């Protein structure tokens, strides 16, 4: 792996160049299947980079709280790994790409209930069902949010309007949950697992917070801002491999080919990228492409990764 320059001015100049280069890109649309997300100003645009020494370099709307959405699958996968061990997660959920969209029922049917990865909805809901304490919704939620806060190095909060909105419209995820239950792939009360999943997707985060989360993963579990060892260093490479496999859903292969940096997106418009040992990046821009990935987010992360030479394959 490459050691990157820690010259903040130099990195800021790359960030600013990316910002202005892609600022006027008009492709993509906000997620519309969750009404709250449809209403977010599509012009919001923020870029944060956090080095593993804790230096945060940022530009644009970096303190706007947006819905973490699927990026929450990363911390909860980590928590499930922490609590259950890698063997159990491999056997109960898996670490493969489905090759289908993030909410695919077809993928569950094809795999006979095996969710394939905690980074698609089915595997994420199964992961939520595995989080201890089992049978205690409040305790389970506390574990999940505390883990996210520890990774971010600061407190997050649920965006209640988003949570309510997602709860009122999550029929599709309810189908996924009960289909998994029919295959015995839900390990706690299915309605609690669904609710916890919906709530974690509704957590509001800023690009600054998610860049610190990414840098904590890059830093093998030690939060560079707080100094807290949030998870066992050995889990970092496991988590990064999951992100590299399916972080941008069906276009992950193309993404890794072009950018070389593992990244996870959310339909709230966020994208989090990790270059092990060196840096975490987060970009927020709500308009998405047809796969559910932020159009500008992808362009900016790729630009920064290429400019800093962050391919994990080199
Ligand atoms: N809450 C969203 C869902 O379950 C998250 C999807 C995503 O960000 O990919 O559909």
PDB file of C-alpha atoms and ligand atoms in Angstrom:
ATOM      1  CA  UNK A   1       0.000   0.000   0.000  1.00  0.00           C
ATOM      2  CA  UNK A   2       1.094   3.497  -0.727  1.00  0.00           C
ATOM      3  CA  UNK A   3       1.850   6.181   1.883  1.00  0.00           C
ATOM      4  CA  UNK A   4       0.139   9.377   0.820  1.00  0.00           C
ATOM      5  CA  UNK A   5       1.181  12.970   1.291  1.00  0.00           C
ATOM      6  CA  UNK A   6      -0.081  14.459   4.561  1.00  0.00           C
ATOM      7  CA  UNK A   7       0.213  17.977   3.201  1.00  0.00           C
ATOM      8  CA  UNK A   8      -3.258  19.369   4.019  1.00  0.00           C
ATOM      9  CA  UNK A   9      -2.952  22.277   1.569  1.00  0.00           C
ATOM     10  CA  UNK A  10      -2.147  19.893  -1.261  1.00  0.00           C
ATOM     11  CA  UNK A  11      -5.073  17.601  -0.410  1.00  0.00           C
ATOM     12  CA  UNK A  12      -7.404  20.595  -0.045  1.00  0.00           C
ATOM     13  CA  UNK A  13      -6.379  21.793  -3.490  1.00  0.00           C
ATOM     14  CA  UNK A  14      -7.328  18.369  -4.926  1.00  0.00           C
ATOM     15  CA  UNK A  15     -10.666  18.451  -3.085  1.00  0.00           C
ATOM     16  CA  UNK A  16     -11.444  21.972  -4.335  1.00  0.00           C
ATOM     17  CA  UNK A  17     -10.514  21.082  -7.887  1.00  0.00           C
ATOM     18  CA  UNK A  18     -12.843  18.061  -7.737  1.00  0.00           C
ATOM     19  CA  UNK A  19     -15.620  20.175  -6.231  1.00  0.00           C
ATOM     20  CA  UNK A  20     -15.476  22.802  -8.966  1.00  0.00           C
ATOM     21  CA  UNK A  21     -14.933  20.278 -11.742  1.00  0.00           C
ATOM     22  CA  UNK A  22     -18.132  18.371 -10.875  1.00  0.00           C
ATOM     23  CA  UNK A  23     -20.242  21.041  -9.168  1.00  0.00           C
ATOM     24  CA  UNK A  24     -22.434  21.637 -12.225  1.00  0.00           C
ATOM     25  CA  UNK A  25     -23.012  17.968 -13.125  1.00  0.00           C
ATOM     26  CA  UNK A  26     -26.782  17.685 -13.461  1.00  0.00           C
ATOM     27  CA  UNK A  27     -27.228  13.934 -14.028  1.00  0.00           C
ATOM     28  CA  UNK A  28     -29.108  11.726 -11.622  1.00  0.00           C
ATOM     29  CA  UNK A  29     -32.125  12.139  -9.377  1.00  0.00           C
ATOM     30  CA  UNK A  30     -32.758  12.059  -5.660  1.00  0.00           C
ATOM     31  CA  UNK A  31     -34.134   8.744  -4.395  1.00  0.00           C
ATOM     32  CA  UNK A  32     -37.892   9.035  -4.844  1.00  0.00           C
ATOM     33  CA  UNK A  33     -39.172   5.848  -3.202  1.00  0.00           C
ATOM     34  CA  UNK A  34     -38.565   7.452   0.213  1.00  0.00           C
ATOM     35  CA  UNK A  35     -40.442  10.804   0.101  1.00  0.00           C
ATOM     36  CA  UNK A  36     -38.126  12.531   2.620  1.00  0.00           C
ATOM     37  CA  UNK A  37     -35.103  11.946   0.385  1.00  0.00           C
ATOM     38  CA  UNK A  38     -36.894  13.298  -2.673  1.00  0.00           C
ATOM     39  CA  UNK A  39     -37.243  16.687  -0.962  1.00  0.00           C
ATOM     40  CA  UNK A  40     -33.557  17.191  -0.102  1.00  0.00           C
ATOM     41  CA  UNK A  41     -31.895  20.037  -2.024  1.00  0.00           C
ATOM     42  CA  UNK A  42     -30.089  18.246  -4.896  1.00  0.00           C
ATOM     43  CA  UNK A  43     -27.451  20.979  -5.030  1.00  0.00           C
ATOM     44  CA  UNK A  44     -26.048  20.184  -1.574  1.00  0.00           C
ATOM     45  CA  UNK A  45     -22.494  19.003  -2.060  1.00  0.00           C
ATOM     46  CA  UNK A  46     -19.832  18.267   0.539  1.00  0.00           C
ATOM     47  CA  UNK A  47     -16.450  16.542   0.540  1.00  0.00           C
ATOM     48  CA  UNK A  48     -14.507  15.412   3.627  1.00  0.00           C
ATOM     49  CA  UNK A  49     -11.197  13.602   3.772  1.00  0.00           C
ATOM     50  CA  UNK A  50      -9.811  12.280   7.057  1.00  0.00           C
ATOM     51  CA  UNK A  51      -6.241  11.049   7.332  1.00  0.00           C
ATOM     52  CA  UNK A  52      -5.351   8.279   9.755  1.00  0.00           C
ATOM     53  CA  UNK A  53      -3.516  10.870  11.873  1.00  0.00           C
ATOM     54  CA  UNK A  54      -6.911  12.520  12.455  1.00  0.00           C
ATOM     55  CA  UNK A  55      -6.448  15.504  10.123  1.00  0.00           C
ATOM     56  CA  UNK A  56      -9.792  16.424   8.577  1.00  0.00           C
ATOM     57  CA  UNK A  57      -9.695  18.320   5.286  1.00  0.00           C
ATOM     58  CA  UNK A  58     -13.026  19.391   3.821  1.00  0.00           C
ATOM     59  CA  UNK A  59     -14.950  21.630   1.481  1.00  0.00           C
ATOM     60  CA  UNK A  60     -18.595  22.448   0.751  1.00  0.00           C
ATOM     61  CA  UNK A  61     -21.673  21.354   2.726  1.00  0.00           C
ATOM     62  CA  UNK A  62     -19.801  19.169   5.172  1.00  0.00           C
ATOM     63  CA  UNK A  63     -22.006  19.860   8.196  1.00  0.00           C
ATOM     64  CA  UNK A  64     -25.358  19.072   6.566  1.00  0.00           C
ATOM     65  CA  UNK A  65     -27.014  16.066   8.251  1.00  0.00           C
ATOM     66  CA  UNK A  66     -28.189  13.594   5.619  1.00  0.00           C
ATOM     67  CA  UNK A  67     -29.629  10.080   5.897  1.00  0.00           C
ATOM     68  CA  UNK A  68     -26.863   7.533   6.279  1.00  0.00           C
ATOM     69  CA  UNK A  69     -29.086   4.884   4.606  1.00  0.00           C
ATOM     70  CA  UNK A  70     -27.115   1.906   3.309  1.00  0.00           C
ATOM     71  CA  UNK A  71     -23.800   3.165   4.598  1.00  0.00           C
ATOM     72  CA  UNK A  72     -25.158   2.042   7.997  1.00  0.00           C
ATOM     73  CA  UNK A  73     -24.809  -1.528   6.723  1.00  0.00           C
ATOM     74  CA  UNK A  74     -21.031  -1.191   7.140  1.00  0.00           C
ATOM     75  CA  UNK A  75     -20.965  -0.458  10.901  1.00  0.00           C
ATOM     76  CA  UNK A  76     -23.659  -3.046  11.603  1.00  0.00           C
ATOM     77  CA  UNK A  77     -21.791  -5.685   9.580  1.00  0.00           C
ATOM     78  CA  UNK A  78     -18.806  -4.853  11.728  1.00  0.00           C
ATOM     79  CA  UNK A  79     -20.807  -5.192  14.933  1.00  0.00           C
ATOM     80  CA  UNK A  80     -22.190  -8.536  13.769  1.00  0.00           C
ATOM     81  CA  UNK A  81     -18.621  -9.684  13.001  1.00  0.00           C
ATOM     82  CA  UNK A  82     -17.436  -8.417  16.388  1.00  0.00           C
ATOM     83  CA  UNK A  83     -20.174 -10.187  18.300  1.00  0.00           C
ATOM     84  CA  UNK A  84     -20.480 -13.393  16.276  1.00  0.00           C
ATOM     85  CA  UNK A  85     -17.063 -13.966  14.693  1.00  0.00           C
ATOM     86  CA  UNK A  86     -16.123 -14.217  11.042  1.00  0.00           C
ATOM     87  CA  UNK A  87     -17.034 -17.933  10.632  1.00  0.00           C
ATOM     88  CA  UNK A  88     -20.544 -17.426  11.899  1.00  0.00           C
ATOM     89  CA  UNK A  89     -21.149 -14.417   9.608  1.00  0.00           C
ATOM     90  CA  UNK A  90     -19.790 -16.332   6.611  1.00  0.00           C
ATOM     91  CA  UNK A  91     -22.111 -19.214   7.356  1.00  0.00           C
ATOM     92  CA  UNK A  92     -25.213 -17.224   8.328  1.00  0.00           C
ATOM     93  CA  UNK A  93     -25.005 -14.307   5.865  1.00  0.00           C
ATOM     94  CA  UNK A  94     -22.018 -14.595   3.504  1.00  0.00           C
ATOM     95  CA  UNK A  95     -19.667 -12.139   1.814  1.00  0.00           C
ATOM     96  CA  UNK A  96     -20.570 -12.454  -1.864  1.00  0.00           C
ATOM     97  CA  UNK A  97     -22.071 -10.022  -4.330  1.00  0.00           C
ATOM     98  CA  UNK A  98     -25.608 -10.901  -5.413  1.00  0.00           C
ATOM     99  CA  UNK A  99     -25.166  -9.216  -8.811  1.00  0.00           C
ATOM    100  CA  UNK A 100     -28.639  -7.781  -8.295  1.00  0.00           C
ATOM    101  CA  UNK A 101     -30.135  -4.642  -6.819  1.00  0.00           C
ATOM    102  CA  UNK A 102     -29.862  -3.970  -3.100  1.00  0.00           C
ATOM    103  CA  UNK A 103     -33.480  -4.913  -2.391  1.00  0.00           C
ATOM    104  CA  UNK A 104     -33.625  -7.993  -4.593  1.00  0.00           C
ATOM    105  CA  UNK A 105     -36.103 -10.688  -3.531  1.00  0.00           C
ATOM    106  CA  UNK A 106     -35.023 -12.721  -6.526  1.00  0.00           C
ATOM    107  CA  UNK A 107     -31.467 -12.978  -5.120  1.00  0.00           C
ATOM    108  CA  UNK A 108     -32.854 -14.421  -1.876  1.00  0.00           C
ATOM    109  CA  UNK A 109     -34.947 -16.965  -3.773  1.00  0.00           C
ATOM    110  CA  UNK A 110     -32.048 -17.959  -6.030  1.00  0.00           C
ATOM    111  CA  UNK A 111     -29.757 -18.487  -3.045  1.00  0.00           C
ATOM    112  CA  UNK A 112     -32.507 -20.338  -1.141  1.00  0.00           C
ATOM    113  CA  UNK A 113     -32.585 -17.789   1.630  1.00  0.00           C
ATOM    114  CA  UNK A 114     -28.841 -17.193   1.922  1.00  0.00           C
ATOM    115  CA  UNK A 115     -28.558 -13.389   2.082  1.00  0.00           C
ATOM    116  CA  UNK A 116     -25.057 -13.326   0.418  1.00  0.00           C
ATOM    117  CA  UNK A 117     -23.659 -10.219   2.160  1.00  0.00           C
ATOM    118  CA  UNK A 118     -24.555  -7.866   5.032  1.00  0.00           C
ATOM    119  CA  UNK A 119     -24.200  -4.991   2.551  1.00  0.00           C
ATOM    120  CA  UNK A 120     -27.514  -5.582   0.740  1.00  0.00           C
ATOM    121  CA  UNK A 121     -30.893  -5.159   2.434  1.00  0.00           C
ATOM    122  CA  UNK A 122     -31.473  -8.870   3.092  1.00  0.00           C
ATOM    123  CA  UNK A 123     -28.087  -9.424   4.699  1.00  0.00           C
ATOM    124  CA  UNK A 124     -28.322  -6.144   6.605  1.00  0.00           C
ATOM    125  CA  UNK A 125     -31.678  -7.102   8.109  1.00  0.00           C
ATOM    126  CA  UNK A 126     -30.288 -10.550   8.980  1.00  0.00           C
ATOM    127  CA  UNK A 127     -27.278  -8.800  10.581  1.00  0.00           C
ATOM    128  CA  UNK A 128     -29.638  -6.598  12.625  1.00  0.00           C
ATOM    129  CA  UNK A 129     -31.384  -9.744  13.855  1.00  0.00           C
ATOM    130  CA  UNK A 130     -28.028 -11.109  15.047  1.00  0.00           C
ATOM    131  CA  UNK A 131     -27.058  -8.075  17.122  1.00  0.00           C
ATOM    132  CA  UNK A 132     -27.040  -8.734  20.842  1.00  0.00           C
ATOM    133  CA  UNK A 133     -28.730  -8.406  23.227  1.00  0.00           C
ATOM    134  CA  UNK A 134     -31.235 -10.619  21.401  1.00  0.00           C
ATOM    135  CA  UNK A 135     -34.847 -10.202  22.460  1.00  0.00           C
ATOM    136  CA  UNK A 136     -34.231  -6.694  23.742  1.00  0.00           C
ATOM    137  CA  UNK A 137     -35.029  -4.066  21.114  1.00  0.00           C
ATOM    138  CA  UNK A 138     -33.806  -1.124  23.191  1.00  0.00           C
ATOM    139  CA  UNK A 139     -30.498  -2.788  24.114  1.00  0.00           C
ATOM    140  CA  UNK A 140     -29.928  -3.890  20.527  1.00  0.00           C
ATOM    141  CA  UNK A 141     -30.532  -0.372  19.246  1.00  0.00           C
ATOM    142  CA  UNK A 142     -28.193   1.087  21.838  1.00  0.00           C
ATOM    143  CA  UNK A 143     -25.398  -1.251  20.664  1.00  0.00           C
ATOM    144  CA  UNK A 144     -25.952  -0.266  17.030  1.00  0.00           C
ATOM    145  CA  UNK A 145     -26.019   3.481  17.584  1.00  0.00           C
ATOM    146  CA  UNK A 146     -23.133   3.450  20.057  1.00  0.00           C
ATOM    147  CA  UNK A 147     -21.030   1.541  17.532  1.00  0.00           C
ATOM    148  CA  UNK A 148     -21.804   4.135  14.850  1.00  0.00           C
ATOM    149  CA  UNK A 149     -21.008   6.996  17.256  1.00  0.00           C
ATOM    150  CA  UNK A 150     -17.720   5.353  18.260  1.00  0.00           C
ATOM    151  CA  UNK A 151     -16.716   4.955  14.612  1.00  0.00           C
ATOM    152  CA  UNK A 152     -17.659   8.572  13.843  1.00  0.00           C
ATOM    153  CA  UNK A 153     -16.044   9.848  17.039  1.00  0.00           C
ATOM    154  CA  UNK A 154     -19.130  11.976  17.730  1.00  0.00           C
ATOM    155  CA  UNK A 155     -22.815  11.586  18.501  1.00  0.00           C
ATOM    156  CA  UNK A 156     -25.293  10.941  15.736  1.00  0.00           C
ATOM    157  CA  UNK A 157     -29.058  11.212  15.920  1.00  0.00           C
ATOM    158  CA  UNK A 158     -32.000   9.645  14.152  1.00  0.00           C
ATOM    159  CA  UNK A 159     -33.723  11.996  11.704  1.00  0.00           C
ATOM    160  CA  UNK A 160     -37.212  11.363  13.041  1.00  0.00           C
ATOM    161  CA  UNK A 161     -39.077  12.576   9.963  1.00  0.00           C
ATOM    162  CA  UNK A 162     -36.999  10.213   7.814  1.00  0.00           C
ATOM    163  CA  UNK A 163     -37.517   7.312  10.218  1.00  0.00           C
ATOM    164  CA  UNK A 164     -41.266   7.860  10.235  1.00  0.00           C
ATOM    165  CA  UNK A 165     -41.303   8.166   6.477  1.00  0.00           C
ATOM    166  CA  UNK A 166     -39.290   4.982   5.926  1.00  0.00           C
ATOM    167  CA  UNK A 167     -41.414   3.096   8.465  1.00  0.00           C
ATOM    168  CA  UNK A 168     -44.570   4.106   6.612  1.00  0.00           C
ATOM    169  CA  UNK A 169     -43.188   3.005   3.234  1.00  0.00           C
ATOM    170  CA  UNK A 170     -40.970  -0.034   3.929  1.00  0.00           C
ATOM    171  CA  UNK A 171     -43.307  -2.700   2.509  1.00  0.00           C
ATOM    172  CA  UNK A 172     -40.564  -4.056   0.309  1.00  0.00           C
ATOM    173  CA  UNK A 173     -38.137  -4.498   3.199  1.00  0.00           C
ATOM    174  CA  UNK A 174     -40.948  -6.144   5.192  1.00  0.00           C
ATOM    175  CA  UNK A 175     -41.282  -8.707   2.375  1.00  0.00           C
ATOM    176  CA  UNK A 176     -37.525  -9.314   2.475  1.00  0.00           C
ATOM    177  CA  UNK A 177     -37.636  -9.798   6.242  1.00  0.00           C
ATOM    178  CA  UNK A 178     -40.452 -12.332   6.205  1.00  0.00           C
ATOM    179  CA  UNK A 179     -39.032 -14.163   3.192  1.00  0.00           C
ATOM    180  CA  UNK A 180     -35.763 -14.552   5.109  1.00  0.00           C
ATOM    181  CA  UNK A 181     -37.725 -15.705   8.142  1.00  0.00           C
ATOM    182  CA  UNK A 182     -39.311 -18.423   6.015  1.00  0.00           C
ATOM    183  CA  UNK A 183     -35.787 -19.711   5.333  1.00  0.00           C
ATOM    184  CA  UNK A 184     -34.821 -19.452   9.025  1.00  0.00           C
ATOM    185  CA  UNK A 185     -32.356 -16.659   8.308  1.00  0.00           C
ATOM    186  CA  UNK A 186     -33.682 -14.203  10.889  1.00  0.00           C
ATOM    187  CA  UNK A 187     -32.267 -14.770  14.348  1.00  0.00           C
ATOM    188  CA  UNK A 188     -34.501 -12.583  16.488  1.00  0.00           C
ATOM    189  CA  UNK A 189     -37.998 -11.109  16.268  1.00  0.00           C
ATOM    190  CA  UNK A 190     -38.387 -10.231  12.531  1.00  0.00           C
ATOM    191  CA  UNK A 191     -40.345  -7.042  13.203  1.00  0.00           C
ATOM    192  CA  UNK A 192     -37.646  -5.854  15.626  1.00  0.00           C
ATOM    193  CA  UNK A 193     -34.926  -6.621  13.062  1.00  0.00           C
ATOM    194  CA  UNK A 194     -36.840  -4.676  10.405  1.00  0.00           C
ATOM    195  CA  UNK A 195     -37.449  -1.746  12.722  1.00  0.00           C
ATOM    196  CA  UNK A 196     -33.808  -1.608  13.837  1.00  0.00           C
ATOM    197  CA  UNK A 197     -32.690  -1.723  10.197  1.00  0.00           C
ATOM    198  CA  UNK A 198     -35.117   1.065   9.257  1.00  0.00           C
ATOM    199  CA  UNK A 199     -33.961   3.163  12.192  1.00  0.00           C
ATOM    200  CA  UNK A 200     -30.266   2.729  11.449  1.00  0.00           C
ATOM    201  CA  UNK A 201     -30.882   3.837   7.847  1.00  0.00           C
ATOM    202  CA  UNK A 202     -32.532   7.002   9.229  1.00  0.00           C
ATOM    203  CA  UNK A 203     -29.544   8.160  11.246  1.00  0.00           C
ATOM    204  CA  UNK A 204     -28.411  11.640  10.232  1.00  0.00           C
ATOM    205  CA  UNK A 205     -24.705  12.053   9.548  1.00  0.00           C
ATOM    206  CA  UNK A 206     -22.389  14.652   8.071  1.00  0.00           C
ATOM    207  CA  UNK A 207     -19.578  14.019   5.618  1.00  0.00           C
ATOM    208  CA  UNK A 208     -17.157  14.959   8.427  1.00  0.00           C
ATOM    209  CA  UNK A 209     -18.550  12.177  10.626  1.00  0.00           C
ATOM    210  CA  UNK A 210     -18.457   9.556   7.891  1.00  0.00           C
ATOM    211  CA  UNK A 211     -14.935  10.541   6.825  1.00  0.00           C
ATOM    212  CA  UNK A 212     -13.845   9.873  10.423  1.00  0.00           C
ATOM    213  CA  UNK A 213     -15.706   6.530  10.325  1.00  0.00           C
ATOM    214  CA  UNK A 214     -13.877   5.646   7.102  1.00  0.00           C
ATOM    215  CA  UNK A 215     -10.541   6.737   8.592  1.00  0.00           C
ATOM    216  CA  UNK A 216     -11.225   4.573  11.668  1.00  0.00           C
ATOM    217  CA  UNK A 217     -11.667   1.565   9.392  1.00  0.00           C
ATOM    218  CA  UNK A 218      -8.536   2.597   7.449  1.00  0.00           C
ATOM    219  CA  UNK A 219      -6.732   2.892  10.786  1.00  0.00           C
ATOM    220  CA  UNK A 220      -7.547  -0.722  11.773  1.00  0.00           C
ATOM    221  CA  UNK A 221     -10.255   0.160  14.234  1.00  0.00           C
ATOM    222  CA  UNK A 222      -8.550   2.955  16.144  1.00  0.00           C
ATOM    223  CA  UNK A 223     -10.519   6.180  15.812  1.00  0.00           C
ATOM    224  CA  UNK A 224      -7.908   8.793  14.822  1.00  0.00           C
ATOM    225  CA  UNK A 225      -9.945  11.575  16.439  1.00  0.00           C
ATOM    226  CA  UNK A 226     -10.753  10.021  19.821  1.00  0.00           C
ATOM    227  CA  UNK A 227      -7.997   7.400  20.096  1.00  0.00           C
ATOM    228  CA  UNK A 228     -10.624   4.749  20.950  1.00  0.00           C
ATOM    229  CA  UNK A 229      -9.914   1.249  19.607  1.00  0.00           C
ATOM    230  CA  UNK A 230     -13.447   0.630  18.334  1.00  0.00           C
ATOM    231  CA  UNK A 231     -12.845  -2.876  16.963  1.00  0.00           C
ATOM    232  CA  UNK A 232     -10.218  -5.562  16.719  1.00  0.00           C
ATOM    233  CA  UNK A 233      -7.609  -4.612  14.086  1.00  0.00           C
ATOM    234  CA  UNK A 234      -7.940  -8.040  12.423  1.00  0.00           C
ATOM    235  CA  UNK A 235     -11.518  -7.245  11.372  1.00  0.00           C
ATOM    236  CA  UNK A 236     -10.533  -4.188   9.293  1.00  0.00           C
ATOM    237  CA  UNK A 237      -9.399  -6.129   6.231  1.00  0.00           C
ATOM    238  CA  UNK A 238     -12.491  -8.368   6.424  1.00  0.00           C
ATOM    239  CA  UNK A 239     -14.769  -5.350   6.417  1.00  0.00           C
ATOM    240  CA  UNK A 240     -12.869  -3.632   3.603  1.00  0.00           C
ATOM    241  CA  UNK A 241     -13.105  -6.806   1.509  1.00  0.00           C
ATOM    242  CA  UNK A 242     -16.901  -6.810   1.942  1.00  0.00           C
ATOM    243  CA  UNK A 243     -17.040  -3.159   0.845  1.00  0.00           C
ATOM    244  CA  UNK A 244     -14.803  -3.839  -2.167  1.00  0.00           C
ATOM    245  CA  UNK A 245     -17.046  -6.744  -3.248  1.00  0.00           C
ATOM    246  CA  UNK A 246     -20.434  -5.068  -3.258  1.00  0.00           C
ATOM    247  CA  UNK A 247     -20.216  -1.508  -1.895  1.00  0.00           C
ATOM    248  CA  UNK A 248     -21.664   0.075  -5.037  1.00  0.00           C
ATOM    249  CA  UNK A 249     -24.070  -2.781  -5.753  1.00  0.00           C
ATOM    250  CA  UNK A 250     -24.197  -4.031  -9.351  1.00  0.00           C
ATOM    251  CA  UNK A 251     -21.606  -1.523 -10.528  1.00  0.00           C
ATOM    252  CA  UNK A 252     -18.975  -2.433  -7.958  1.00  0.00           C
ATOM    253  CA  UNK A 253     -16.772  -4.240 -10.483  1.00  0.00           C
ATOM    254  CA  UNK A 254     -16.710  -1.260 -12.831  1.00  0.00           C
ATOM    255  CA  UNK A 255     -16.118   1.003  -9.850  1.00  0.00           C
ATOM    256  CA  UNK A 256     -13.126  -0.957  -8.569  1.00  0.00           C
ATOM    257  CA  UNK A 257     -11.739  -1.151 -12.100  1.00  0.00           C
ATOM    258  CA  UNK A 258     -11.920   2.617 -12.528  1.00  0.00           C
ATOM    259  CA  UNK A 259     -11.146   3.942  -9.071  1.00  0.00           C
ATOM    260  CA  UNK A 260      -9.347   1.126  -7.225  1.00  0.00           C
ATOM    261  CA  UNK A 261     -10.765   2.241  -3.876  1.00  0.00           C
ATOM    262  CA  UNK A 262     -13.374   0.296  -1.849  1.00  0.00           C
ATOM    263  CA  UNK A 263     -16.479   2.430  -1.281  1.00  0.00           C
ATOM    264  CA  UNK A 264     -19.994   2.080   0.106  1.00  0.00           C
ATOM    265  CA  UNK A 265     -22.916   4.200  -1.011  1.00  0.00           C
ATOM    266  CA  UNK A 266     -26.318   5.057   0.455  1.00  0.00           C
ATOM    267  CA  UNK A 267     -29.479   6.276  -1.265  1.00  0.00           C
ATOM    268  CA  UNK A 268     -29.303   9.398   0.913  1.00  0.00           C
ATOM    269  CA  UNK A 269     -26.522  10.510  -1.458  1.00  0.00           C
ATOM    270  CA  UNK A 270     -23.517   9.661   0.693  1.00  0.00           C
ATOM    271  CA  UNK A 271     -20.506   7.620  -0.345  1.00  0.00           C
ATOM    272  CA  UNK A 272     -17.783   6.465   2.033  1.00  0.00           C
ATOM    273  CA  UNK A 273     -14.409   5.242   0.790  1.00  0.00           C
ATOM    274  CA  UNK A 274     -11.539   3.574   2.612  1.00  0.00           C
ATOM    275  CA  UNK A 275      -7.899   3.340   1.611  1.00  0.00           C
ATOM    276  CA  UNK A 276      -6.375   1.037   4.256  1.00  0.00           C
ATOM    277  CA  UNK A 277      -3.665   2.540   6.415  1.00  0.00           C
ATOM    278  CA  UNK A 278      -4.006   6.045   5.038  1.00  0.00           C
ATOM    279  CA  UNK A 279      -7.289   7.763   4.513  1.00  0.00           C
ATOM    280  CA  UNK A 280     -11.087   7.826   4.696  1.00  0.00           C
ATOM    281  CA  UNK A 281     -13.221   9.883   2.304  1.00  0.00           C
ATOM    282  CA  UNK A 282     -16.884  10.864   2.357  1.00  0.00           C
ATOM    283  CA  UNK A 283     -18.806  12.770  -0.304  1.00  0.00           C
ATOM    284  CA  UNK A 284     -22.446  13.824  -0.166  1.00  0.00           C
ATOM    285  CA  UNK A 285     -24.555  14.774  -3.181  1.00  0.00           C
ATOM    286  CA  UNK A 286     -28.176  13.520  -3.347  1.00  0.00           C
ATOM    287  CA  UNK A 287     -28.793  12.830  -7.082  1.00  0.00           C
ATOM    288  CA  UNK A 288     -28.332   9.109  -7.775  1.00  0.00           C
ATOM    289  CA  UNK A 289     -27.777   7.003 -10.871  1.00  0.00           C
ATOM    290  CA  UNK A 290     -30.050   4.053 -11.670  1.00  0.00           C
ATOM    291  CA  UNK A 291     -28.126   1.745  -9.325  1.00  0.00           C
ATOM    292  CA  UNK A 292     -28.704   4.028  -6.319  1.00  0.00           C
ATOM    293  CA  UNK A 293     -25.200   5.520  -6.206  1.00  0.00           C
ATOM    294  CA  UNK A 294     -24.493   9.257  -5.940  1.00  0.00           C
ATOM    295  CA  UNK A 295     -23.466  10.527  -9.370  1.00  0.00           C
ATOM    296  CA  UNK A 296     -21.214  13.335  -8.133  1.00  0.00           C
ATOM    297  CA  UNK A 297     -20.096  11.269  -5.129  1.00  0.00           C
ATOM    298  CA  UNK A 298     -18.646   8.645  -7.432  1.00  0.00           C
ATOM    299  CA  UNK A 299     -16.960  11.200  -9.666  1.00  0.00           C
ATOM    300  CA  UNK A 300     -15.350  13.006  -6.741  1.00  0.00           C
ATOM    301  CA  UNK A 301     -14.129   9.901  -4.912  1.00  0.00           C
ATOM    302  CA  UNK A 302     -12.687   8.578  -8.149  1.00  0.00           C
ATOM    303  CA  UNK A 303     -11.008  11.897  -8.890  1.00  0.00           C
ATOM    304  CA  UNK A 304      -9.420  12.074  -5.423  1.00  0.00           C
ATOM    305  CA  UNK A 305      -8.419   8.391  -5.500  1.00  0.00           C
ATOM    306  CA  UNK A 306      -6.759   8.811  -8.885  1.00  0.00           C
ATOM    307  CA  UNK A 307      -5.073  12.101  -7.913  1.00  0.00           C
ATOM    308  CA  UNK A 308      -3.634  10.615  -4.720  1.00  0.00           C
ATOM    309  CA  UNK A 309      -2.903   7.219  -6.332  1.00  0.00           C
ATOM    310  CA  UNK A 310      -5.165   5.301  -3.957  1.00  0.00           C
ATOM    311  CA  UNK A 311      -5.712   2.074  -5.892  1.00  0.00           C
ATOM    312  CA  UNK A 312      -5.549  -0.918  -3.538  1.00  0.00           C
ATOM    313  CA  UNK A 313      -4.357  -2.990  -6.494  1.00  0.00           C
ATOM    314  CA  UNK A 314      -1.160  -1.068  -7.039  1.00  0.00           C
TER     315      UNK A 314
HETATM  316  N1  LIG B   1     -33.257   2.441   3.618  1.00  0.00           N
HETATM  317  C1  LIG B   1     -32.966   2.113   2.254  1.00  0.00           C
HETATM  318  C2  LIG B   1     -33.654   0.826   1.888  1.00  0.00           C
HETATM  319  O1  LIG B   1     -33.759  -0.043   2.718  1.00  0.00           O
HETATM  320  C3  LIG B   1     -31.491   1.995   2.069  1.00  0.00           C
HETATM  321  C4  LIG B   1     -31.087   1.585   0.678  1.00  0.00           C
HETATM  322  C5  LIG B   1     -29.709   2.081   0.244  1.00  0.00           C
HETATM  323  O2  LIG B   1     -29.209   3.095   0.734  1.00  0.00           O
HETATM  324  O3  LIG B   1     -29.123   1.435  -0.634  1.00  0.00           O
HETATM  325  O4  LIG B   1     -34.123   0.675   0.792  1.00  0.00           O
END
